[in-house]
Amino acid sequence: DTGVSQDPRHKITKRGQNVTFRCDPISEHNRLYWYRQTLGQGPEFLTYFQNEAQLEKSRLLSDRFSAERPKGSFSTLEIQRTEQGDSAMYLCASSLVSSGRNPSYEQYFGPGTRLTVT
Amino acid sequence: GNSVTQMEGPVTLSEEAFLTINCTYTATGYPSLFWYVQYPGEGLQLLLKATKADDKGSNKGFEATYRKETTSFHLEKGSVQVSDSAVYFCALRTGTASKLTFGTGTRLQVTL
């Protein structure tokens, strides 16, 4: 298993353009998370999925942001009409929540997609 | 709401020096506590964790003890190496919620 992968690793776009990022979680991980990290700050939660269901969205996720996980495997995060304030590292993580008495919530992170909006 | 406060960096140490990075938290309920490390050009990696009061997490010579009375989870290492140079993030997770709340990170630079 190669871990969580994200594509692209870097994206430069002009203000007003739409961008889409992809995250491939560790196989069989049923939870997938998106975080955003700006320079000098820690990651901030955006949203997460359990299988294909989006269970929680942060107030940071404005209506210009949309995330999907259509088949419960990979996920996409789209930002419409990008603004300079969207420049950040977008991190994806996945975890396996087992059905046993002691579920594991360990999150494994991908390398991130660095977005620069000019 | 939940929050994590870390000491500001950068922290610059000579090799073999003792390391402490302070972390305190505010949380509803009984959080699990984590330290993540981010090496240059790489993703976040879980370094250690503790899930209840007085637990000690340890890994790669690093340790942190969950102190409920002081709401702290300070990271320590007895002898740092140049290869430990990275950014360290303290984080928490409460109850059955699976999102992590992170501190702002502390950059550690270890020199020869």
mmCIF file of C-alpha atoms in Angstrom:
data_model
loop_
_atom_site.group_PDB
_atom_site.id
_atom_site.type_symbol
_atom_site.label_atom_id
_atom_site.label_comp_id
_atom_site.label_asym_id
_atom_site.label_seq_id
_atom_site.Cartn_x
_atom_site.Cartn_y
_atom_site.Cartn_z
ATOM 1 C CA ASP A 1 0.000 0.000 0.000
ATOM 2 C CA THR A 2 1.407 3.359 -1.000
ATOM 3 C CA GLY A 3 -0.551 5.455 1.461
ATOM 4 C CA VAL A 4 -2.774 8.422 0.767
ATOM 5 C CA SER A 5 -2.065 10.115 -2.550
ATOM 6 C CA GLN A 6 -3.146 13.523 -3.797
ATOM 7 C CA ASP A 7 -3.135 15.031 -7.238
ATOM 8 C CA PRO A 8 -1.919 17.480 -8.302
ATOM 9 C CA ARG A 9 0.828 18.319 -5.833
ATOM 10 C CA HIS A 10 0.911 21.926 -6.953
ATOM 11 C CA LYS A 11 -1.655 24.088 -8.705
ATOM 12 C CA ILE A 12 -1.322 27.686 -9.796
ATOM 13 C CA THR A 13 -4.479 29.347 -11.015
ATOM 14 C CA LYS A 14 -5.806 32.783 -11.724
ATOM 15 C CA ARG A 15 -8.427 34.369 -9.555
ATOM 16 C CA GLY A 16 -11.917 33.446 -10.692
ATOM 17 C CA GLN A 17 -10.965 30.078 -12.164
ATOM 18 C CA ASN A 18 -12.271 26.747 -10.909
ATOM 19 C CA VAL A 19 -9.935 24.068 -9.601
ATOM 20 C CA THR A 20 -10.416 20.434 -8.654
ATOM 21 C CA PHE A 21 -8.185 18.285 -6.478
ATOM 22 C CA ARG A 22 -8.220 14.534 -6.117
ATOM 23 C CA CYS A 23 -7.464 12.349 -3.116
ATOM 24 C CA ASP A 24 -6.976 8.592 -3.168
ATOM 25 C CA PRO A 25 -7.165 7.165 0.342
ATOM 26 C CA ILE A 26 -5.551 4.032 1.668
ATOM 27 C CA SER A 27 -7.482 1.090 0.240
ATOM 28 C CA GLU A 28 -10.405 -0.030 2.362
ATOM 29 C CA HIS A 29 -10.277 3.057 4.558
ATOM 30 C CA ASN A 30 -13.878 4.072 5.019
ATOM 31 C CA ARG A 31 -13.341 7.623 6.262
ATOM 32 C CA LEU A 32 -11.840 10.422 4.248
ATOM 33 C CA TYR A 33 -11.116 13.936 5.476
ATOM 34 C CA TRP A 34 -10.154 17.238 3.930
ATOM 35 C CA TYR A 35 -8.168 19.894 5.794
ATOM 36 C CA ARG A 36 -6.722 23.237 4.765
ATOM 37 C CA GLN A 37 -3.384 24.544 5.998
ATOM 38 C CA THR A 38 -2.279 28.114 5.497
ATOM 39 C CA LEU A 39 1.276 29.313 5.960
ATOM 40 C CA GLY A 40 2.375 29.205 9.584
ATOM 41 C CA GLN A 41 -0.842 27.611 10.778
ATOM 42 C CA GLY A 42 -1.969 24.142 11.653
ATOM 43 C CA PRO A 43 -4.392 22.229 9.452
ATOM 44 C CA GLU A 44 -8.050 23.216 9.777
ATOM 45 C CA PHE A 45 -10.844 20.731 9.238
ATOM 46 C CA LEU A 46 -13.037 21.221 6.178
ATOM 47 C CA THR A 47 -15.177 18.119 5.785
ATOM 48 C CA TYR A 48 -15.252 14.358 6.072
ATOM 49 C CA PHE A 49 -16.910 11.347 4.492
ATOM 50 C CA GLN A 50 -17.844 7.965 5.805
ATOM 51 C CA ASN A 51 -17.910 5.834 2.675
ATOM 52 C CA GLU A 52 -19.801 8.013 0.175
ATOM 53 C CA ALA A 53 -21.768 10.021 2.741
ATOM 54 C CA GLN A 54 -20.548 13.495 3.641
ATOM 55 C CA LEU A 55 -21.164 13.602 7.387
ATOM 56 C CA GLU A 56 -19.781 16.939 8.506
ATOM 57 C CA LYS A 57 -18.814 20.242 6.932
ATOM 58 C CA SER A 58 -16.943 23.067 8.597
ATOM 59 C CA ARG A 59 -18.140 26.653 8.425
ATOM 60 C CA LEU A 60 -14.862 27.224 6.543
ATOM 61 C CA LEU A 61 -16.391 25.360 3.622
ATOM 62 C CA SER A 62 -18.140 28.184 1.814
ATOM 63 C CA ASP A 63 -20.639 27.573 -0.972
ATOM 64 C CA ARG A 64 -17.789 27.904 -3.485
ATOM 65 C CA PHE A 65 -16.356 24.650 -2.147
ATOM 66 C CA SER A 66 -17.797 21.248 -2.879
ATOM 67 C CA ALA A 67 -16.488 17.803 -2.085
ATOM 68 C CA GLU A 68 -17.604 14.429 -3.322
ATOM 69 C CA ARG A 69 -16.758 10.812 -2.760
ATOM 70 C CA PRO A 70 -19.074 9.164 -5.259
ATOM 71 C CA LYS A 71 -18.113 5.520 -4.883
ATOM 72 C CA GLY A 72 -16.718 5.598 -1.403
ATOM 73 C CA SER A 73 -13.164 5.426 -2.674
ATOM 74 C CA PHE A 74 -11.406 8.527 -4.074
ATOM 75 C CA SER A 75 -12.650 12.014 -3.339
ATOM 76 C CA THR A 76 -12.583 15.332 -5.169
ATOM 77 C CA LEU A 77 -12.557 18.826 -3.745
ATOM 78 C CA GLU A 78 -13.642 21.588 -6.114
ATOM 79 C CA ILE A 79 -13.244 25.291 -5.542
ATOM 80 C CA GLN A 80 -15.254 27.550 -7.815
ATOM 81 C CA ARG A 81 -14.389 31.166 -8.580
ATOM 82 C CA THR A 82 -11.117 30.969 -6.686
ATOM 83 C CA GLU A 83 -9.990 33.931 -4.576
ATOM 84 C CA GLN A 84 -6.510 34.817 -3.383
ATOM 85 C CA GLY A 85 -7.554 33.852 0.131
ATOM 86 C CA ASP A 86 -7.990 30.281 -1.086
ATOM 87 C CA SER A 87 -4.216 29.944 -1.476
ATOM 88 C CA ALA A 88 -3.232 27.188 0.933
ATOM 89 C CA MET A 89 -2.166 23.572 1.222
ATOM 90 C CA TYR A 90 -5.135 21.237 0.939
ATOM 91 C CA LEU A 91 -4.600 18.028 2.879
ATOM 92 C CA CYS A 92 -6.447 14.769 2.610
ATOM 93 C CA ALA A 93 -6.427 12.059 5.245
ATOM 94 C CA SER A 94 -8.076 8.688 5.592
ATOM 95 C CA SER A 95 -8.847 6.299 8.402
ATOM 96 C CA LEU A 96 -10.460 2.963 9.032
ATOM 97 C CA VAL A 97 -13.217 2.982 11.574
ATOM 98 C CA SER A 98 -13.622 -0.636 12.500
ATOM 99 C CA SER A 99 -16.830 -2.129 13.695
ATOM 100 C CA GLY A 100 -15.230 -3.723 16.716
ATOM 101 C CA ARG A 101 -15.494 -2.589 20.315
ATOM 102 C CA ASN A 102 -12.338 -0.499 19.973
ATOM 103 C CA PRO A 103 -12.608 1.348 16.688
ATOM 104 C CA SER A 104 -9.485 2.942 15.337
ATOM 105 C CA TYR A 105 -9.648 6.578 14.281
ATOM 106 C CA GLU A 106 -6.016 6.986 13.267
ATOM 107 C CA GLN A 107 -5.777 9.441 10.405
ATOM 108 C CA TYR A 108 -3.133 9.012 7.726
ATOM 109 C CA PHE A 109 -2.329 12.093 5.715
ATOM 110 C CA GLY A 110 -1.382 12.585 2.094
ATOM 111 C CA PRO A 111 1.351 14.978 0.907
ATOM 112 C CA GLY A 112 -1.141 17.727 0.131
ATOM 113 C CA THR A 113 -1.971 19.901 -2.863
ATOM 114 C CA ARG A 114 -0.508 23.393 -2.715
ATOM 115 C CA LEU A 115 -2.829 25.911 -4.347
ATOM 116 C CA THR A 116 -1.618 29.346 -5.366
ATOM 117 C CA VAL A 117 -4.200 31.815 -6.634
ATOM 118 C CA THR A 118 -2.713 34.768 -8.518
ATOM 119 C CA GLY B 1 -15.004 24.907 21.470
ATOM 120 C CA ASN B 2 -11.823 22.907 21.164
ATOM 121 C CA SER B 3 -8.446 24.564 20.831
ATOM 122 C CA VAL B 4 -4.758 23.705 21.055
ATOM 123 C CA THR B 5 -1.992 26.112 21.996
ATOM 124 C CA GLN B 6 1.634 25.345 21.219
ATOM 125 C CA MET B 7 4.780 27.204 22.045
ATOM 126 C CA GLU B 8 5.942 29.371 19.200
ATOM 127 C CA GLY B 9 8.994 28.459 17.222
ATOM 128 C CA PRO B 10 11.357 28.155 15.741
ATOM 129 C CA VAL B 11 13.207 26.139 18.316
ATOM 130 C CA THR B 12 16.876 25.783 17.520
ATOM 131 C CA LEU B 13 18.923 23.171 19.368
ATOM 132 C CA SER B 14 22.302 21.571 19.058
ATOM 133 C CA GLU B 15 22.444 17.862 18.399
ATOM 134 C CA GLU B 16 22.035 15.755 21.558
ATOM 135 C CA ALA B 17 20.258 18.564 23.416
ATOM 136 C CA PHE B 18 17.053 17.977 25.391
ATOM 137 C CA LEU B 19 13.823 18.972 23.688
ATOM 138 C CA THR B 20 10.552 20.175 25.160
ATOM 139 C CA ILE B 21 7.717 21.548 23.061
ATOM 140 C CA ASN B 22 4.815 22.748 25.164
ATOM 141 C CA CYS B 23 1.210 22.011 24.267
ATOM 142 C CA THR B 24 -1.936 22.881 26.201
ATOM 143 C CA TYR B 25 -5.502 22.331 25.182
ATOM 144 C CA THR B 26 -9.104 23.296 25.797
ATOM 145 C CA ALA B 27 -11.733 20.718 25.011
ATOM 146 C CA THR B 28 -15.243 19.612 25.765
ATOM 147 C CA GLY B 29 -15.393 16.065 26.977
ATOM 148 C CA TYR B 30 -12.373 13.826 27.212
ATOM 149 C CA PRO B 31 -10.088 14.275 24.235
ATOM 150 C CA SER B 32 -7.522 11.990 22.707
ATOM 151 C CA LEU B 33 -4.233 13.802 22.203
ATOM 152 C CA PHE B 34 -1.716 13.502 19.382
ATOM 153 C CA TRP B 35 1.604 14.741 18.154
ATOM 154 C CA TYR B 36 2.096 14.840 14.393
ATOM 155 C CA VAL B 37 5.365 15.622 12.617
ATOM 156 C CA GLN B 38 5.836 17.146 9.185
ATOM 157 C CA TYR B 39 9.256 16.695 7.587
ATOM 158 C CA PRO B 40 10.197 19.037 4.741
ATOM 159 C CA GLY B 41 8.288 18.166 1.582
ATOM 160 C CA GLU B 42 6.317 15.387 3.234
ATOM 161 C CA GLY B 43 2.838 14.878 4.640
ATOM 162 C CA LEU B 44 1.859 14.836 8.274
ATOM 163 C CA GLN B 45 2.840 11.689 10.135
ATOM 164 C CA LEU B 46 1.462 10.534 13.436
ATOM 165 C CA LEU B 47 4.313 10.557 15.950
ATOM 166 C CA LEU B 48 2.535 9.468 19.122
ATOM 167 C CA LYS B 49 -0.786 9.568 20.886
ATOM 168 C CA ALA B 50 -2.498 9.191 24.259
ATOM 169 C CA THR B 51 -6.162 8.477 24.733
ATOM 170 C CA LYS B 52 -6.745 9.007 28.438
ATOM 171 C CA ALA B 53 -5.382 10.862 31.417
ATOM 172 C CA ASP B 54 -1.907 9.827 32.627
ATOM 173 C CA ASP B 55 -1.260 7.805 29.469
ATOM 174 C CA LYS B 56 2.222 8.250 28.027
ATOM 175 C CA GLY B 57 2.658 8.094 24.291
ATOM 176 C CA SER B 58 6.108 7.307 22.963
ATOM 177 C CA ASN B 59 7.798 6.720 19.626
ATOM 178 C CA LYS B 60 11.293 7.184 18.151
ATOM 179 C CA GLY B 61 12.617 8.483 21.475
ATOM 180 C CA PHE B 62 9.865 11.093 21.795
ATOM 181 C CA GLU B 63 7.455 11.026 24.738
ATOM 182 C CA ALA B 64 4.405 12.948 25.869
ATOM 183 C CA THR B 65 2.198 12.434 28.916
ATOM 184 C CA TYR B 66 -1.499 13.291 28.992
ATOM 185 C CA ARG B 67 -1.927 15.599 31.999
ATOM 186 C CA LYS B 68 -5.592 16.259 32.640
ATOM 187 C CA GLU B 69 -4.984 18.451 35.689
ATOM 188 C CA THR B 70 -2.883 20.892 33.671
ATOM 189 C CA THR B 71 -4.578 20.196 30.309
ATOM 190 C CA SER B 72 -1.176 19.625 28.778
ATOM 191 C CA PHE B 73 0.589 17.198 26.464
ATOM 192 C CA HIS B 74 4.184 18.395 26.239
ATOM 193 C CA LEU B 75 6.508 16.676 23.784
ATOM 194 C CA GLU B 76 9.973 15.681 25.028
ATOM 195 C CA LYS B 77 13.050 13.971 23.701
ATOM 196 C CA GLY B 78 16.205 13.403 25.649
ATOM 197 C CA SER B 79 18.693 13.768 22.802
ATOM 198 C CA VAL B 80 17.692 15.288 19.483
ATOM 199 C CA GLN B 81 19.303 14.530 16.162
ATOM 200 C CA VAL B 82 19.661 16.588 13.019
ATOM 201 C CA SER B 83 17.124 14.248 11.407
ATOM 202 C CA ASP B 84 14.491 15.415 13.924
ATOM 203 C CA SER B 85 14.370 18.816 12.230
ATOM 204 C CA ALA B 86 10.729 19.245 11.231
ATOM 205 C CA VAL B 87 7.498 20.961 12.207
ATOM 206 C CA TYR B 88 5.652 19.388 15.127
ATOM 207 C CA PHE B 89 1.884 19.724 15.576
ATOM 208 C CA CYS B 90 -0.088 18.988 18.711
ATOM 209 C CA ALA B 91 -3.684 17.935 18.045
ATOM 210 C CA LEU B 92 -6.776 16.646 19.794
ATOM 211 C CA ARG B 93 -9.927 14.763 18.968
ATOM 212 C CA THR B 94 -12.986 14.615 21.216
ATOM 213 C CA GLY B 95 -15.577 11.916 21.721
ATOM 214 C CA THR B 96 -16.754 10.152 18.631
ATOM 215 C CA ALA B 97 -16.057 13.180 16.416
ATOM 216 C CA SER B 98 -13.290 12.257 14.072
ATOM 217 C CA LYS B 99 -12.005 15.661 13.068
ATOM 218 C CA LEU B 100 -8.681 16.732 14.497
ATOM 219 C CA THR B 101 -8.061 20.162 15.990
ATOM 220 C CA PHE B 102 -4.441 21.224 15.522
ATOM 221 C CA GLY B 103 -2.144 23.741 17.101
ATOM 222 C CA THR B 104 -0.190 26.162 14.929
ATOM 223 C CA GLY B 105 2.901 23.976 14.840
ATOM 224 C CA THR B 106 6.424 24.408 16.200
ATOM 225 C CA ARG B 107 9.397 24.325 13.875
ATOM 226 C CA LEU B 108 12.420 22.502 15.287
ATOM 227 C CA GLN B 109 15.843 22.974 13.807
ATOM 228 C CA VAL B 110 18.685 20.840 15.078
ATOM 229 C CA THR B 111 22.247 21.800 14.215
ATOM 230 C CA LEU B 112 25.532 19.935 14.500
#
